[in-house]
Amino acid sequence: MPPRLAPRSTPLRALASALCALLLGCPRPPAPSEPSAPTPALSPSADAPEPACAVVPAPRECRVHPGTVTLAGAPEVRLVPGWASERYELDTREPRPRIRAGARAGVFRAETTLAQLAPAGVAPRRVIEDEPAFAWRGLLVDVARHFFTVTELEQLVDRMALLKLDVLHLHLSDDQGFRLELDGHPELARRGAFRLEAGRSVGGSYSKGELAALVAYAEARFVEIVPEIDLPGHTRAILASHPELSCTGGPFEVPSTWGIFDDVLCAGNPATLGLVGEVLGEVAGRFPSPYLHVGGDEVPATRWSACPKCREAMRAAGLRSPSELQGVFTAQVTERVRARGKIPVAWDEVLEAGAPAGTVVMVWRAGDAAERALRAGHDVVLVPNDHAYLDAKQSGRADEPGSDRVVSWADVAAFAPEAARRAEGARGRVLGGQAALWTEHVGSLADADTLLFPRLLAVAEALWSAPRPPREDLEHRTRALLPLLDARHVGYFVAPPELPERRVFLESTTLEIPRAPLYGGRVDVALDDGAFTPFAAPLVLSASTRVRAVRVLPSGRRSGVAEGRVVREPLGPARPRPLGGPGVLYDYVEGEFARVPVLRQREPNVSGSLRTFSLPPARRREHYALRERAIFVAPMNGVYTFTVTSDDGAVLRVDDRIVVDNDGHHAPRPRAGEVALAKGAHDVELGFFQGGGGDALAVAVRSPDGAIRDLGELCFLPR
Ligand code: TNX
């Protein structure tokens, strides 16, 4: 039977519940299979289809049979010889579900599907055939920056199992913590597991017994734990008890600040490998996984370049650079891992010196690292930081946990391990991928939940489902699963509604709030100091208004409050001016700046004209500022939107008013602002500075008729 949409509910039940809602205002039952309460005012998802198979990650095939069954009795299980271990079939046409699977792992995956499909014991009648696309479906948890207790890790394992993830990559050591109590080296945890934060000692470590319990807990849920000891960088917590293994001799505290530290393990001291070998030997014995991760990321050359021992080691081996020295170190470390019967895993930096054959390369940086690793014959695990680093914020609000970067739901949904696999043909070297939860900006399991969910569902789908259903389909299935997450006390992030930060209008404006199929529910808005009421489109405003909005899910869970302003403005008057030819005047001033400076009184190093608002061709790489000016000729009356994309800061003024503020140090980033202008000539002035790193500058303008152009196209030199 061809797949089709499941019936929403029986007509009678729907009628009864509609009558109830209408006459008595009674709440609808929180049935997980029903999307959102149809608030009469607006329900952004009232018309969203109910998924036929509310399962994430999407099963390979889900055949729909009409009706539902009340489940009775444990599933009837049969193992099928010859099937891959996680392959399964689940049949819910009868009250007693039937499971066929390749092995116990497949039975467990089938039970997980059943738990999602029938959270309340009533299953839609389905026949599901399923199998994962990738074997390595992981989550990295950084327990070094934030110490999670074993109980909390078990809770994370449960969350992983719910999404059919099967590798917990435990980042057990970093600058800010060493978490393993080792028999051979108890001093490592004694000194390295705690750090001072605001006068308080924070941290913790895992005993042998605790780890064994965690490994068993994970194993029972078909999650394998891959341990990582990050070497030779990110090792300040190791150096705290072994300063003699640094290049300088220390002493060292366990730091409570973040970043990349210059002090790393000394690669020229044979004692370093002695300790490393013993530590890895013991770690290998603690974790049954065939893999052992040895780090290798972010190793600065500062200390090695100045260290007599490292220089001697380089001279003796005929090495030309510290990067080659890291290559030798990696070779020695991976050899010790192999000697313990394990497969070494390392971050993609190890490719720079040519990683030893048989090393699994974990690719985290954008660029061609995955390709290079595959070309060199390595197995690869993908953890792209722009798609799978779930330590980044998801909408960039100040009240969200997470680092300052933003990795949105859409960014995660665009994670495409399947494309990487296709690119390398059928050699099977892309083992899979994982999400990463670095914990510099995570203070609790609640923070972890907010960062992981719902984004982890998109990662799980990318790693399990092939062919992959469209993103909207994932969104509908995710929404349908939110009640299950509620029931399991998973504190997922609820994105606040999107509001314009500052919208300018002339007579009146219609406020729209985009739908969020991922969440459903309704949006409540408050105008100025008024109370929150359900948002009803169209919302027409004819005076300047402060707007606040909050998303309210059917479960009652609410987002943070978004705030925006709509501003009624008169047309800024044009001033007739004599115009020169097309172009922009600029002053270029060298110096170190952290904000856009006022350059009017400074003597520029260079002045001249440009075709448009942009970086002058003759400039330093870093440390300079610009002031660019022109006459902008507005082609018609109305509201103009200016978008400044800059790296670093830029501020755009129109007729001496700040319209776009994109100031401060940052990566290339667009910022927009609106202003009402009369047809005719207006002064525009752009301030810009380049602090360090890359530089970029572009300005676009959107006219009232919707046309978008480079600002220079409508600009002339003052005469
Ligand atoms: C880079 S990814 C790191 C981590 C940080 C992370 C923050 C990698 C191999 N190293 O040490 O926690 O960025 O996003």
XYZ file of C-alpha atoms and ligand atoms in Angstrom:
733
model
C 0.000 0.000 0.000
C 1.454 3.398 -0.922
C 2.336 5.629 2.037
C -0.285 8.261 2.768
C -1.189 10.669 5.517
C -2.579 9.163 8.670
C -6.125 10.178 9.570
C -5.972 13.016 12.105
C -8.611 11.670 14.466
C -12.064 10.193 14.240
C -14.730 12.712 13.187
C -16.680 12.068 16.407
C -13.726 12.757 18.667
C -12.875 15.876 16.711
C -16.466 17.101 16.980
C -16.634 16.410 20.690
C -13.391 18.170 21.381
C -14.326 21.142 19.175
C -17.672 21.472 21.001
C -15.934 21.206 24.316
C -13.456 23.904 23.341
C -16.191 26.132 21.986
C -18.724 25.818 24.795
C -16.653 25.164 27.868
C -13.250 26.493 26.961
C -11.849 23.192 28.140
C -8.265 22.390 27.267
C -7.608 19.873 24.559
C -5.919 16.719 25.728
C -2.170 16.926 25.134
C -2.209 14.139 22.560
C 1.282 13.930 21.115
C -0.023 13.049 17.702
C -2.007 16.260 17.432
C -0.022 19.311 16.464
C -1.308 22.399 18.228
C -4.370 23.884 19.810
C -6.370 25.608 17.081
C -6.578 28.982 18.780
C -9.165 30.902 16.777
C -6.921 33.967 16.558
C -3.834 32.429 15.050
C -2.203 29.127 15.222
C 0.878 29.207 13.022
C 0.611 25.461 12.607
C -3.145 24.999 12.515
C -2.836 23.921 8.910
C 0.366 21.915 9.348
C 0.014 18.306 8.259
C 0.219 15.664 10.937
C 3.101 13.372 10.112
C 2.103 9.872 9.071
C 5.074 8.506 10.925
C 5.972 10.728 13.873
C 9.456 9.291 14.227
C 12.845 11.051 14.268
C 15.125 10.054 12.654
C 12.840 9.164 9.774
C 12.626 5.430 9.098
C 13.634 4.258 5.668
C 10.117 3.127 4.910
C 6.849 3.560 6.775
C 3.733 1.998 5.254
C 0.479 3.401 6.515
C -2.556 1.250 7.326
C -5.735 2.950 8.455
C -6.676 3.166 12.109
C -4.930 2.729 15.421
C -4.457 -0.155 17.833
C -4.197 -0.205 21.595
C -1.000 -2.092 22.246
C -1.167 -5.190 24.395
C 1.685 -7.403 25.442
C 5.410 -7.222 24.854
C 6.433 -7.207 21.187
C 6.928 -10.519 19.476
C 10.622 -10.544 18.544
C 12.456 -12.573 15.917
C 16.128 -12.224 14.953
C 16.807 -12.603 11.250
C 20.128 -14.191 10.291
C 21.997 -12.226 7.670
C 20.486 -8.840 8.517
C 22.818 -6.023 9.653
C 22.653 -5.715 13.429
C 20.629 -2.483 13.549
C 18.278 -3.357 10.721
C 14.725 -3.931 11.919
C 11.126 -4.193 10.903
C 8.292 -3.061 13.166
C 4.698 -4.018 12.512
C 1.966 -2.339 14.588
C -1.073 -3.622 12.712
C -2.053 -5.891 15.588
C -2.224 -5.127 19.331
C 0.890 -7.193 19.875
C 3.628 -5.461 17.849
C 5.999 -7.611 15.816
C 9.681 -6.886 15.631
C 12.151 -8.546 13.302
C 15.780 -7.470 13.591
C 19.358 -8.352 12.730
C 20.449 -8.434 16.371
C 19.587 -7.085 19.836
C 20.688 -3.621 18.666
C 18.020 -3.683 15.976
C 15.398 -4.832 18.481
C 16.362 -1.875 20.682
C 16.052 0.547 17.742
C 12.618 -0.916 16.943
C 11.512 -0.445 20.545
C 12.704 3.160 20.361
C 10.631 3.694 17.237
C 7.655 2.168 19.011
C 8.134 4.497 22.001
C 8.031 7.494 19.655
C 5.138 6.187 17.598
C 2.928 5.209 20.507
C 3.989 7.182 23.589
C 0.634 6.570 25.255
C 0.249 2.930 24.256
C -1.961 3.589 21.231
C -0.144 3.039 17.969
C -1.100 4.070 14.475
C -1.145 0.922 12.327
C 2.152 0.920 10.465
C 4.737 -1.370 8.927
C 8.186 0.144 9.260
C 11.373 -1.075 7.601
C 14.474 0.639 8.800
C 18.247 0.689 8.836
C 20.816 3.431 9.550
C 22.742 5.246 6.847
C 25.887 5.563 8.991
C 27.407 3.380 11.695
C 28.960 6.260 13.701
C 26.178 8.507 14.972
C 27.711 10.414 17.792
C 27.568 13.149 20.325
C 30.724 14.676 21.796
C 30.311 15.752 25.396
C 33.059 17.939 26.813
C 33.235 16.966 30.486
C 36.502 18.863 30.936
C 35.135 22.393 30.691
C 31.933 21.470 32.526
C 31.924 18.421 34.749
C 28.800 16.301 34.331
C 28.162 13.674 36.985
C 27.746 10.051 35.923
C 24.003 10.344 36.595
C 23.839 13.320 34.244
C 25.830 11.451 31.613
C 23.375 8.577 31.924
C 20.576 11.028 31.270
C 22.438 12.201 28.187
C 22.821 8.584 27.064
C 19.032 8.181 27.376
C 18.510 11.240 25.205
C 20.944 9.849 22.636
C 19.258 6.463 22.615
C 15.896 8.104 21.976
C 17.378 9.428 18.714
C 19.208 6.203 17.830
C 22.607 7.811 18.366
C 25.247 5.238 19.207
C 28.583 6.914 20.008
C 29.184 9.036 23.089
C 32.520 10.751 22.508
C 33.717 11.723 25.981
C 36.193 14.599 25.888
C 37.822 13.650 29.185
C 40.757 16.012 29.371
C 41.428 19.571 28.373
C 43.147 22.618 29.807
C 40.414 23.141 32.378
C 40.078 19.606 33.684
C 41.378 16.044 33.758
C 38.511 13.756 34.702
C 39.891 10.232 35.042
C 41.014 8.703 38.310
C 43.792 6.436 37.061
C 45.400 3.693 39.143
C 48.823 4.399 37.704
C 48.560 8.187 37.877
C 46.177 9.316 40.606
C 47.946 12.706 40.713
C 46.458 13.631 37.334
C 42.914 13.841 38.687
C 43.977 14.918 42.150
C 45.485 18.124 40.754
C 43.793 18.315 37.387
C 40.128 17.708 38.197
C 39.496 20.958 40.064
C 39.962 24.609 39.250
C 39.276 27.832 41.097
C 36.340 29.846 39.841
C 35.623 33.047 41.757
C 37.362 31.618 44.803
C 35.444 28.326 44.635
C 36.931 24.992 43.682
C 34.848 23.450 40.876
C 35.152 20.194 38.976
C 35.187 16.501 39.648
C 36.470 13.217 38.336
C 35.220 9.712 37.598
C 36.296 6.723 39.649
C 36.959 3.387 38.029
C 33.681 2.007 39.376
C 31.655 4.984 38.146
C 33.097 4.633 34.664
C 32.395 0.917 34.555
C 28.786 1.647 35.530
C 28.512 4.317 32.850
C 29.975 2.046 30.191
C 27.491 -0.701 31.152
C 24.581 1.753 31.189
C 25.495 2.987 27.717
C 26.094 -0.526 26.394
C 22.610 -1.565 27.490
C 21.306 1.232 25.259
C 23.625 0.337 22.388
C 25.720 3.451 22.884
C 29.476 3.009 22.679
C 31.729 5.371 24.628
C 34.788 6.633 22.766
C 37.191 8.267 25.232
C 39.385 11.210 24.266
C 42.584 12.302 25.936
C 43.460 15.527 24.130
C 47.227 15.616 23.343
C 49.647 17.387 23.141
C 47.734 20.710 23.297
C 44.846 21.519 25.626
C 46.876 19.892 28.420
C 47.218 22.517 31.137
C 45.317 20.256 33.572
C 47.933 17.533 32.992
C 50.793 20.019 33.349
C 49.354 21.104 36.722
C 50.649 17.835 38.200
C 53.484 17.315 35.668
C 55.094 20.711 35.076
C 58.321 18.870 34.204
C 56.618 17.707 30.983
C 56.180 21.267 29.731
C 58.773 23.183 27.749
C 59.241 25.845 30.451
C 58.963 23.834 33.648
C 55.901 25.662 34.934
C 54.455 25.901 37.569
C 50.860 25.666 36.274
C 47.407 26.084 37.701
C 44.329 24.543 36.089
C 42.945 27.597 34.285
C 39.373 28.794 34.559
C 39.538 30.880 31.402
C 38.964 29.586 27.868
C 40.947 29.618 24.672
C 44.138 28.118 23.324
C 47.070 28.051 25.743
C 50.697 28.207 24.665
C 51.824 25.659 27.245
C 51.544 22.170 25.783
C 53.295 18.869 26.414
C 56.976 19.050 25.521
C 57.546 16.946 22.410
C 61.311 16.832 22.916
C 61.208 15.198 26.329
C 61.112 11.371 26.237
C 59.353 11.399 29.636
C 56.291 12.899 27.926
C 55.726 9.758 25.899
C 56.326 7.666 28.994
C 53.419 9.285 30.802
C 51.238 9.437 27.698
C 51.777 5.732 27.028
C 50.817 4.774 30.572
C 47.735 6.988 30.573
C 46.535 5.685 27.195
C 47.200 2.123 28.295
C 44.939 2.495 31.279
C 42.260 4.374 29.317
C 42.288 1.608 26.704
C 41.482 -0.899 29.418
C 38.610 1.151 30.832
C 36.577 1.475 27.648
C 35.618 -1.509 25.489
C 35.255 0.653 22.359
C 37.728 -0.257 19.604
C 38.474 3.475 19.231
C 40.653 5.764 21.341
C 40.781 9.480 20.558
C 44.098 11.255 21.094
C 43.104 14.843 20.267
C 45.706 16.713 18.263
C 43.739 19.953 17.816
C 44.909 23.517 18.260
C 48.577 23.021 19.167
C 50.438 26.348 19.151
C 54.104 26.208 18.098
C 55.205 28.976 20.500
C 56.793 26.836 23.204
C 58.192 24.129 20.930
C 59.918 26.748 18.753
C 61.752 28.192 21.758
C 62.386 24.940 23.664
C 65.943 23.507 23.557
C 64.643 19.928 23.901
C 62.124 20.312 21.090
C 64.689 22.036 18.874
C 67.164 19.251 19.500
C 64.492 16.631 18.713
C 63.706 18.459 15.468
C 67.393 18.753 14.549
C 68.068 15.084 15.271
C 65.135 13.947 13.120
C 65.800 16.496 10.378
C 62.440 18.214 10.858
C 61.891 21.672 9.448
C 58.861 22.894 11.388
C 56.986 22.425 14.685
C 54.116 21.059 12.586
C 56.412 18.210 11.517
C 57.279 17.727 15.171
C 53.580 17.315 15.911
C 53.529 14.751 13.099
C 56.216 12.723 14.848
C 54.426 13.074 18.184
C 51.155 11.897 16.598
C 52.929 8.907 15.075
C 54.398 7.925 18.460
C 51.098 8.345 20.279
C 49.020 6.468 17.703
C 51.567 3.660 17.763
C 50.967 3.275 21.507
C 47.220 3.240 20.896
C 47.649 0.496 18.310
C 49.877 -1.463 20.653
C 46.862 -1.599 23.003
C 44.751 -3.020 20.203
C 42.792 0.179 19.587
C 42.142 2.314 16.528
C 43.421 5.864 17.006
C 41.141 8.817 16.278
C 42.442 12.393 15.996
C 41.251 15.895 15.053
C 41.855 17.036 11.488
C 44.902 19.165 12.406
C 46.937 15.947 12.350
C 46.578 15.895 8.549
C 48.953 18.832 8.304
C 51.968 16.662 8.968
C 50.428 13.615 7.300
C 48.554 11.428 9.783
C 49.698 7.842 10.339
C 47.838 5.275 8.241
C 44.884 3.740 10.032
C 44.089 6.899 12.024
C 40.439 7.913 11.928
C 40.305 11.640 11.195
C 37.646 13.669 12.948
C 36.927 16.651 10.733
C 35.705 19.766 12.510
C 36.985 22.631 10.386
C 35.378 23.909 7.223
C 37.380 23.574 4.032
C 38.776 20.518 2.354
C 39.979 18.543 5.405
C 37.462 15.737 4.792
C 38.506 15.433 1.164
C 42.201 15.439 2.064
C 41.684 12.799 4.748
C 39.723 10.574 2.373
C 42.273 11.017 -0.396
C 44.986 9.965 2.063
C 42.996 6.810 2.795
C 41.702 7.658 6.281
C 38.331 6.806 7.705
C 36.507 10.014 8.560
C 33.985 11.190 11.144
C 32.335 14.515 10.357
C 31.756 17.122 13.084
C 31.473 20.289 11.012
C 31.551 23.242 13.381
C 29.159 25.282 11.232
C 26.501 22.541 11.237
C 27.060 20.329 14.256
C 28.658 22.444 17.010
C 25.710 22.628 19.328
C 27.635 24.704 21.864
C 26.774 27.681 19.647
C 23.620 29.626 20.353
C 20.627 28.822 18.180
C 19.145 32.286 17.785
C 21.849 34.529 19.229
C 19.820 35.957 22.124
C 21.545 37.072 25.299
C 19.265 34.886 27.469
C 20.211 31.648 25.665
C 23.065 29.485 26.920
C 25.939 28.810 24.549
C 28.923 30.414 22.904
C 28.677 33.647 20.952
C 28.404 31.957 17.592
C 25.031 31.057 16.121
C 24.291 27.676 14.555
C 20.614 27.822 13.726
C 18.184 24.959 13.304
C 18.433 25.558 9.558
C 22.243 25.300 9.705
C 22.001 21.951 11.488
C 19.308 20.685 9.135
C 21.750 21.458 6.291
C 24.362 19.026 7.704
C 24.904 16.648 4.779
C 27.131 13.678 5.625
C 25.433 11.787 2.822
C 26.871 14.244 0.286
C 30.388 13.630 1.663
C 29.869 9.918 1.287
C 28.588 10.244 -2.257
C 31.613 12.366 -3.107
C 34.007 9.629 -2.082
C 32.228 6.909 -3.981
C 31.358 3.616 -2.347
C 34.531 3.080 -0.370
C 32.722 3.429 2.963
C 35.368 5.616 4.559
C 32.897 8.170 5.917
C 32.029 6.316 9.106
C 29.475 8.916 10.086
C 29.400 12.056 12.123
C 28.467 13.614 15.371
C 27.256 16.698 17.149
C 29.596 18.427 19.577
C 28.652 19.856 22.922
C 31.665 21.876 24.040
C 30.927 23.225 27.462
C 32.745 26.512 27.981
C 29.300 28.116 28.096
C 27.325 25.258 29.615
C 26.717 25.332 33.355
C 24.227 22.507 33.881
C 22.335 19.640 32.319
C 19.495 22.112 31.755
C 21.827 24.252 29.607
C 22.893 21.120 27.745
C 19.242 20.276 27.040
C 18.553 23.760 25.737
C 21.551 23.593 23.413
C 21.014 20.023 22.240
C 17.288 20.139 21.646
C 15.708 20.320 19.240
C 18.913 20.603 17.106
C 20.149 17.102 17.992
C 17.101 15.667 16.207
C 18.341 17.187 12.957
C 21.822 15.717 13.487
C 20.339 12.299 14.247
C 18.229 12.459 11.104
C 21.240 13.390 8.954
C 23.141 10.367 10.264
C 20.379 7.782 10.201
C 17.946 8.598 7.421
C 18.693 7.949 3.786
C 17.082 8.943 1.568
C 16.453 11.970 3.685
C 12.994 13.524 3.750
C 12.688 17.283 3.149
C 13.337 19.674 6.011
C 9.665 20.608 6.454
C 8.888 16.959 7.015
C 11.571 16.778 9.727
C 10.054 19.879 11.289
C 6.579 18.377 11.439
C 7.906 15.147 12.959
C 10.019 17.083 15.445
C 6.988 19.120 16.490
C 4.980 15.949 16.923
C 7.691 14.611 19.267
C 7.876 17.632 21.567
C 5.293 16.172 23.989
C 7.477 13.083 24.348
C 10.457 15.320 25.157
C 8.241 17.128 27.686
C 7.270 13.830 29.262
C 10.952 12.911 29.569
C 11.804 16.298 31.066
C 14.071 17.294 28.202
C 14.248 21.080 28.454
C 14.427 21.936 24.754
C 14.899 25.426 23.383
C 11.770 27.220 22.257
C 12.706 29.870 19.711
C 11.043 33.212 20.377
C 8.983 34.658 17.524
C 10.907 36.690 14.967
C 10.201 40.400 15.237
C 11.793 43.238 13.320
C 14.257 44.984 15.625
C 13.224 48.386 14.306
C 10.818 48.701 11.410
C 10.145 52.161 9.957
C 6.850 53.080 8.286
C 5.121 56.156 6.932
C 1.341 55.876 7.459
C 0.668 52.360 8.699
C 2.304 48.967 8.694
C 1.162 45.377 8.898
C 3.089 43.275 11.382
C 3.633 39.709 10.327
C 5.154 37.006 12.466
C 6.619 34.113 10.488
C 5.234 30.659 11.117
C 7.421 28.198 12.993
C 6.413 24.716 11.824
C 9.023 23.293 14.188
C 7.024 24.386 17.197
C 3.421 25.017 16.284
C 1.480 26.539 19.135
C 0.552 30.192 19.152
C 2.216 33.550 19.514
C 1.097 36.061 22.118
C 1.888 39.710 21.534
C 1.850 42.763 23.777
C 1.783 46.290 22.365
C 3.570 48.968 24.406
C 2.660 48.324 28.034
C -0.491 46.335 27.227
C -1.183 42.737 28.169
C -0.227 39.715 26.047
C -3.008 38.499 23.771
C -2.971 35.893 21.005
C -1.532 37.301 17.794
C -4.089 37.694 15.058
C -3.070 38.525 11.503
C -3.319 41.084 10.086
C -2.031 43.316 12.863
C -2.159 46.834 11.438
C -0.309 49.547 13.341
C -0.438 53.261 12.580
C 1.577 54.694 15.478
C 5.058 53.984 16.811
C 4.751 50.904 19.007
C 6.952 48.668 21.118
C 6.023 45.078 20.329
C 6.786 42.071 22.486
C 6.021 38.519 21.481
C 6.264 35.103 23.073
C 5.697 31.649 21.619
C 3.383 29.427 23.640
C 3.399 25.713 22.864
C 0.357 23.468 23.269
C 2.065 22.046 26.374
C 2.214 25.504 27.904
C 5.987 25.806 27.443
C 6.950 29.312 26.463
C 9.833 30.913 24.637
C 11.730 33.948 25.865
C 10.138 37.286 25.036
C 11.194 38.833 21.733
C 11.069 42.571 21.475
C 10.918 44.883 18.489
C 9.808 48.345 17.547
C 7.784 49.753 14.718
C 8.482 53.442 14.250
C 6.364 55.944 12.362
C 8.670 58.453 10.710
C 8.128 61.475 8.487
C 10.110 61.486 5.239
C 13.615 62.817 5.857
C 13.785 65.915 3.631
C 16.058 65.899 0.584
C 18.464 68.788 0.091
C 19.153 69.823 -3.480
C 22.933 69.598 -3.993
C 25.312 69.959 -6.880
C 26.436 66.467 -7.807
C 29.759 65.278 -9.187
C 30.184 62.016 -11.065
C 29.219 58.629 -9.638
C 31.350 57.398 -6.740
C 32.312 57.682 -3.101
C 35.017 59.762 -1.341
C 37.209 58.064 1.227
C 39.814 58.806 3.893
C 42.097 55.988 5.031
C 43.832 56.207 8.420
C 46.258 53.663 9.872
C 46.078 52.812 13.563
C 44.715 50.283 16.025
C 41.012 50.600 16.706
C 38.445 48.588 18.628
C 35.430 50.707 17.549
C 34.651 52.866 14.528
C 36.590 56.080 15.244
C 35.602 59.675 14.528
C 37.987 60.528 11.699
C 36.872 64.021 10.859
C 39.713 65.673 12.757
C 42.428 63.194 11.805
C 44.862 63.653 9.000
C 44.248 60.714 6.637
C 47.174 58.656 5.326
C 45.408 58.453 1.966
C 42.296 60.097 0.491
C 40.626 59.431 -2.829
C 37.496 58.133 -4.488
C 36.034 54.691 -5.045
C 33.326 53.337 -7.314
C 31.264 52.305 -4.323
C 31.383 51.795 -0.531
C 34.150 49.227 -0.280
C 37.729 48.637 0.870
C 40.291 50.706 -1.030
C 42.642 48.503 -3.062
C 45.797 49.914 -1.400
C 45.513 49.136 2.307
C 47.236 47.273 5.115
C 45.995 43.870 6.123
C 45.176 44.961 9.656
C 44.793 48.032 11.861
C 43.244 50.825 9.853
C 40.025 52.795 9.635
C 37.979 54.414 6.862
C 35.574 57.265 6.478
C 33.579 57.119 3.236
C 31.102 59.765 2.052
C 28.749 60.319 -0.869
C 25.453 61.878 -1.911
C 22.740 59.262 -2.114
C 19.972 60.133 -4.563
C 16.760 58.466 -3.413
C 14.726 57.580 -6.509
C 11.335 57.944 -4.754
C 9.683 58.801 -1.458
C 9.507 55.969 1.048
C 11.322 53.674 3.475
C 14.851 52.539 2.527
C 16.654 49.571 4.080
C 20.449 49.747 4.221
C 22.434 46.550 4.858
C 26.066 46.852 5.882
C 28.163 43.679 5.793
C 31.489 44.259 7.484
C 34.495 42.637 9.130
C 35.233 44.316 11.514
C 32.972 47.170 12.606
C 31.041 49.692 10.519
C 28.502 52.436 11.210
C 26.328 54.023 8.493
C 24.835 57.496 8.886
C 22.232 59.033 6.595
C 21.782 62.805 6.912
C 23.845 62.586 10.094
C 21.639 59.967 11.778
C 22.953 56.496 12.596
C 20.915 54.056 10.484
C 23.076 50.913 10.739
C 25.271 50.088 13.718
C 27.503 47.114 12.966
C 30.340 48.234 15.234
C 32.880 46.181 17.194
C 35.250 43.336 16.359
C 33.511 40.554 14.453
C 33.570 38.146 11.505
C 31.785 39.222 8.276
C 28.258 39.950 9.408
C 25.305 41.820 7.912
C 23.333 44.397 9.882
C 20.379 46.317 8.475
C 18.572 49.522 9.357
C 15.629 51.461 7.923
C 14.952 55.139 7.335
C 12.157 57.118 5.618
C 13.552 59.430 2.948
C 12.077 61.937 0.520
C 12.991 61.603 -3.150
C 16.243 63.470 -3.814
C 19.735 63.988 -2.399
C 20.867 62.815 1.068
C 24.279 62.675 2.749
C 25.578 59.191 3.537
C 28.672 58.552 5.589
C 30.189 55.191 6.477
C 32.762 54.666 9.228
C 34.727 51.404 9.261
C 37.675 49.854 11.060
C 39.758 46.742 10.525
C 41.126 45.322 13.775
C 42.642 41.952 12.907
C 42.061 38.839 10.800
C 40.081 39.153 7.590
C 38.477 42.349 6.305
C 35.285 42.876 4.313
C 32.906 45.709 3.511
C 29.774 46.024 1.358
C 26.604 48.119 1.566
C 23.299 47.332 -0.150
C 20.128 49.407 -0.276
C 16.565 48.286 -0.758
C 14.269 50.956 -2.201
C 10.563 51.314 -1.346
C 9.717 49.498 -4.595
C 11.646 46.429 -3.380
C 14.642 46.811 -5.735
C 17.925 45.882 -4.043
C 21.135 47.469 -5.326
C 24.687 48.072 -4.273
C 24.555 51.458 -2.539
C 27.222 52.879 -4.881
C 24.816 52.607 -7.820
C 22.749 55.452 -6.386
C 25.662 57.542 -5.068
C 27.512 60.569 -6.401
C 30.547 62.532 -5.333
C 29.809 65.798 -3.539
C 30.816 68.781 -5.675
C 37.454 24.327 19.214
S 36.876 21.625 17.979
C 37.921 23.298 20.001
C 37.443 23.182 21.389
C 36.522 24.312 21.772
C 35.586 24.627 20.650
C 34.611 25.730 20.985
C 38.207 21.369 18.635
C 38.852 20.168 18.196
N 38.698 22.260 19.525
O 38.546 23.123 22.269
O 35.811 23.937 22.892
O 36.332 25.029 19.511
O 33.609 25.823 20.045
